[in-house]
Amino acid sequence: MEEPGQLKRACIDAAAGAISGGISRTVTSPLDVIKIRFQVQLEPTSSWPLLHKDIYRPSKYTGVVQATKDIFREEGLRGFWRGNVPALLMVMPYTAIQFTVLHKLKSFASGSSKSVDHIHLSPYLSYVSGALAGCAATVGSYPFDLLRTLLASQGEPKVYSTMRAAFLDIVRTRGVPGLYAGLTPTLVEIIPYAGLQFGTYDTFKRWTMVRLYPSFLYSLDQFDRKELFVGKTYSCNTGIELLKPCEIDEIHILCQYSALAA
């Protein structure tokens, strides 16, 4: 039987996740656009291809500063937020679903809906809960991720002028399943990524609590913002660094649409 206030708690989790995801995504959009441009560029960015001029053409983007200048010169300031609308449509439901499902799974695993009791979960259960929540969020928001990647990866001239044009072209040429192209490598990436993210975060949180507050009851209120920020940053970076190859594979699969449509 559910404890009182569960619906309210679920709504708060969903709203908080959506708002925080939308704000962080908008602020970091320029970095995401630059990252995607490098990922879809076939030519290497280092000096190595200078020794193999017969194989590689000159790289369009060779560094972050140079890429920033080129994008601004060719596309203006708005170019750094290209694909941000579908990105928001992806990130906001993604984070809303993720945190809602995560809380439900942790409540089921711990036998309590109180967050204070979730800290007692083992790293294994934290990993599994995070992985399943990440899968649910990915499947629920994936079409917007595909559209975001297509719009952010294209330079000038544009293949798709709007999100609507990209959506209609994909549905017309490949049907509804086309909106989920690249889902498999994405899930291969997100399962260990989300698992490591939340598993590492919860482990760091427990370790910090035992080390710094041994006489206190386990409570999130005992952590200051700096400790929570460090823990979250460390856990995210751990997953990102280990699973970067999967993300690049996913980007290349999605960008086949641009090549076929051009």
XYZ file of C-alpha atoms in Angstrom:
262
model
C 0.000 0.000 0.000
C 1.359 3.400 -0.958
C 2.105 5.933 1.735
C 0.158 9.227 1.775
C 1.473 11.944 -0.500
C 3.006 9.614 -3.098
C 1.231 11.293 -6.025
C 2.394 14.696 -4.808
C 5.949 13.395 -4.430
C 5.881 11.939 -7.960
C 4.684 15.266 -9.380
C 7.415 17.136 -7.504
C 10.080 14.725 -8.789
C 8.822 15.092 -12.363
C 8.563 18.893 -12.220
C 11.935 19.351 -10.524
C 13.618 17.034 -13.008
C 12.033 18.741 -16.007
C 12.870 22.282 -14.868
C 16.448 21.502 -13.851
C 17.028 19.559 -17.065
C 15.646 22.371 -19.211
C 17.745 25.066 -17.545
C 20.998 23.095 -17.637
C 20.412 22.056 -21.257
C 19.808 25.635 -22.420
C 22.880 26.974 -20.619
C 25.184 24.273 -22.006
C 23.735 24.195 -25.538
C 26.744 25.945 -27.168
C 29.109 23.316 -25.774
C 26.819 20.529 -26.967
C 26.661 21.962 -30.489
C 30.458 22.208 -30.684
C 30.820 18.672 -29.317
C 28.440 17.236 -31.915
C 30.223 19.046 -34.760
C 33.476 17.355 -33.745
C 31.787 13.976 -33.359
C 30.240 13.968 -36.834
C 33.406 15.277 -38.487
C 35.135 12.363 -40.191
C 38.503 14.089 -40.537
C 40.802 13.942 -37.467
C 41.420 17.188 -35.601
C 45.041 16.511 -34.642
C 48.211 17.082 -36.665
C 48.398 13.360 -37.473
C 46.506 13.663 -40.791
C 49.202 16.044 -42.080
C 51.295 12.922 -42.594
C 48.464 11.300 -44.556
C 47.196 14.057 -46.839
C 46.278 11.502 -49.462
C 43.731 9.927 -47.086
C 42.159 12.834 -45.226
C 40.880 16.178 -46.376
C 41.638 19.257 -44.266
C 39.510 19.313 -41.124
C 36.815 21.984 -40.910
C 37.072 22.120 -37.131
C 40.512 21.764 -35.568
C 39.969 23.154 -32.078
C 37.310 24.460 -29.716
C 38.237 28.133 -30.165
C 38.475 27.797 -33.951
C 35.146 25.924 -34.094
C 33.496 28.592 -31.942
C 34.699 31.356 -34.261
C 33.624 29.502 -37.407
C 30.152 28.705 -36.111
C 29.645 32.306 -34.992
C 30.898 33.694 -38.316
C 28.847 31.346 -40.497
C 25.668 30.935 -38.443
C 25.627 33.783 -35.958
C 24.893 33.552 -32.245
C 21.760 31.492 -32.890
C 23.923 28.738 -34.342
C 25.053 27.793 -30.837
C 21.459 27.010 -29.906
C 20.637 25.087 -33.066
C 18.549 22.077 -32.111
C 17.840 23.452 -28.641
C 14.046 23.248 -28.960
C 13.985 19.494 -29.666
C 16.736 19.155 -27.062
C 14.453 20.742 -24.470
C 11.606 18.510 -25.626
C 13.988 15.599 -25.076
C 15.692 16.628 -21.835
C 12.628 17.808 -19.924
C 10.594 14.583 -20.274
C 13.809 12.558 -19.952
C 14.730 14.005 -16.566
C 11.105 14.007 -15.421
C 10.704 10.305 -16.259
C 14.146 9.415 -14.910
C 13.745 10.912 -11.448
C 10.145 9.738 -11.087
C 10.981 6.143 -12.045
C 14.180 6.231 -9.979
C 12.304 7.217 -6.835
C 9.688 4.516 -7.460
C 12.347 1.839 -7.955
C 14.281 2.884 -4.861
C 11.056 2.934 -2.853
C 10.273 -0.590 -4.041
C 13.797 -1.847 -3.300
C 13.999 -0.265 0.162
C 10.384 -0.857 1.165
C 9.980 2.826 1.984
C 9.097 5.910 -0.034
C 11.208 8.160 2.198
C 14.437 9.378 0.590
C 16.201 9.113 3.944
C 15.788 5.334 3.757
C 17.127 5.057 0.210
C 20.671 5.805 1.342
C 20.810 2.350 2.916
C 20.492 0.660 -0.495
C 23.511 -1.326 -1.633
C 25.609 -0.033 -4.563
C 24.205 -2.900 -6.645
C 20.585 -1.837 -6.091
C 21.494 1.809 -6.711
C 23.148 0.763 -9.981
C 20.165 -1.323 -11.120
C 17.659 1.389 -10.167
C 19.625 4.033 -12.045
C 20.044 1.819 -15.117
C 16.335 0.967 -15.338
C 15.323 4.590 -14.783
C 17.715 5.651 -17.536
C 16.244 3.081 -19.929
C 12.680 4.225 -19.243
C 13.632 7.876 -19.746
C 15.551 7.125 -22.954
C 12.722 5.189 -24.598
C 10.207 7.853 -23.589
C 12.156 10.781 -25.051
C 14.268 9.246 -27.820
C 12.550 10.730 -30.932
C 13.385 14.223 -29.678
C 17.004 13.179 -29.120
C 17.212 12.038 -32.738
C 15.765 15.335 -34.008
C 18.070 17.324 -31.718
C 21.147 15.538 -33.037
C 20.166 15.996 -36.680
C 19.529 19.723 -36.287
C 22.618 20.394 -34.168
C 24.982 18.462 -36.449
C 24.125 20.225 -39.694
C 26.045 23.284 -40.728
C 25.405 25.406 -43.791
C 23.557 24.785 -46.042
C 20.943 23.191 -43.847
C 19.428 19.836 -44.698
C 16.448 20.462 -42.415
C 15.265 24.001 -41.768
C 12.955 23.138 -38.888
C 12.236 20.341 -36.446
C 8.907 19.772 -38.178
C 10.620 19.297 -41.548
C 13.010 16.740 -40.077
C 10.191 14.895 -38.329
C 7.995 14.692 -41.433
C 10.887 13.584 -43.648
C 11.856 10.761 -41.277
C 8.267 9.528 -40.934
C 7.726 9.750 -44.709
C 10.907 7.913 -45.693
C 11.302 5.404 -42.847
C 8.065 5.416 -40.932
C 7.598 5.677 -37.177
C 10.399 3.131 -36.468
C 12.763 5.631 -38.084
C 12.266 7.909 -35.086
C 14.044 5.276 -33.001
C 17.081 4.784 -35.245
C 20.139 4.326 -33.058
C 18.106 3.353 -29.997
C 20.050 0.129 -29.437
C 23.523 1.728 -29.068
C 21.902 4.445 -26.979
C 20.516 1.875 -24.551
C 23.863 0.067 -24.554
C 25.356 3.382 -23.459
C 22.668 4.518 -21.042
C 22.383 1.297 -19.011
C 25.944 1.417 -17.626
C 26.029 5.232 -17.730
C 22.912 5.808 -15.630
C 23.804 2.864 -13.421
C 27.303 4.199 -12.780
C 26.010 7.739 -12.342
C 23.516 6.948 -9.599
C 25.454 4.024 -8.155
C 28.609 6.127 -7.783
C 26.640 9.115 -6.498
C 24.857 7.096 -3.819
C 28.095 5.378 -2.818
C 29.876 8.738 -2.513
C 26.942 10.075 -0.518
C 27.060 7.156 1.921
C 30.838 7.383 2.246
C 30.673 11.125 2.945
C 27.913 10.680 5.504
C 29.769 7.961 7.417
C 33.062 9.853 7.282
C 31.890 13.384 8.066
C 28.692 12.828 10.049
C 29.128 9.515 11.909
C 26.927 10.589 14.815
C 24.075 11.922 12.676
C 21.077 10.079 11.313
C 21.259 9.484 7.596
C 19.632 12.468 5.987
C 20.157 14.429 2.818
C 19.745 17.593 4.872
C 23.149 16.985 6.466
C 24.959 17.573 3.156
C 25.859 21.063 2.089
C 25.577 22.097 -1.566
C 29.296 21.778 -2.195
C 29.371 18.119 -1.150
C 26.324 17.237 -3.248
C 27.765 19.091 -6.251
C 31.108 17.293 -5.995
C 29.405 13.923 -5.671
C 27.124 14.493 -8.643
C 29.937 15.842 -10.811
C 32.218 12.921 -10.006
C 29.512 10.354 -10.713
C 28.543 11.949 -14.041
C 32.149 12.230 -15.230
C 32.797 8.593 -14.339
C 30.000 7.412 -16.608
C 30.761 9.847 -19.424
C 34.434 8.962 -19.723
C 33.847 5.206 -19.718
C 31.067 5.283 -22.315
C 32.147 7.973 -24.785
C 32.686 5.435 -27.657
C 29.025 4.364 -27.443
C 27.880 7.972 -27.756
C 30.002 8.534 -30.858
C 28.568 5.385 -32.480
C 25.067 6.647 -31.759
C 25.813 10.072 -33.267
C 27.189 8.525 -36.463
C 24.090 6.344 -36.876
C 21.768 9.309 -36.440
C 23.692 11.440 -38.893
C 23.124 8.905 -41.664
C 19.777 10.631 -42.044
C 21.478 13.889 -42.946
C 23.677 12.175 -45.524
C 20.711 10.407 -47.126
C 18.563 13.520 -47.156
C 21.250 15.794 -48.591
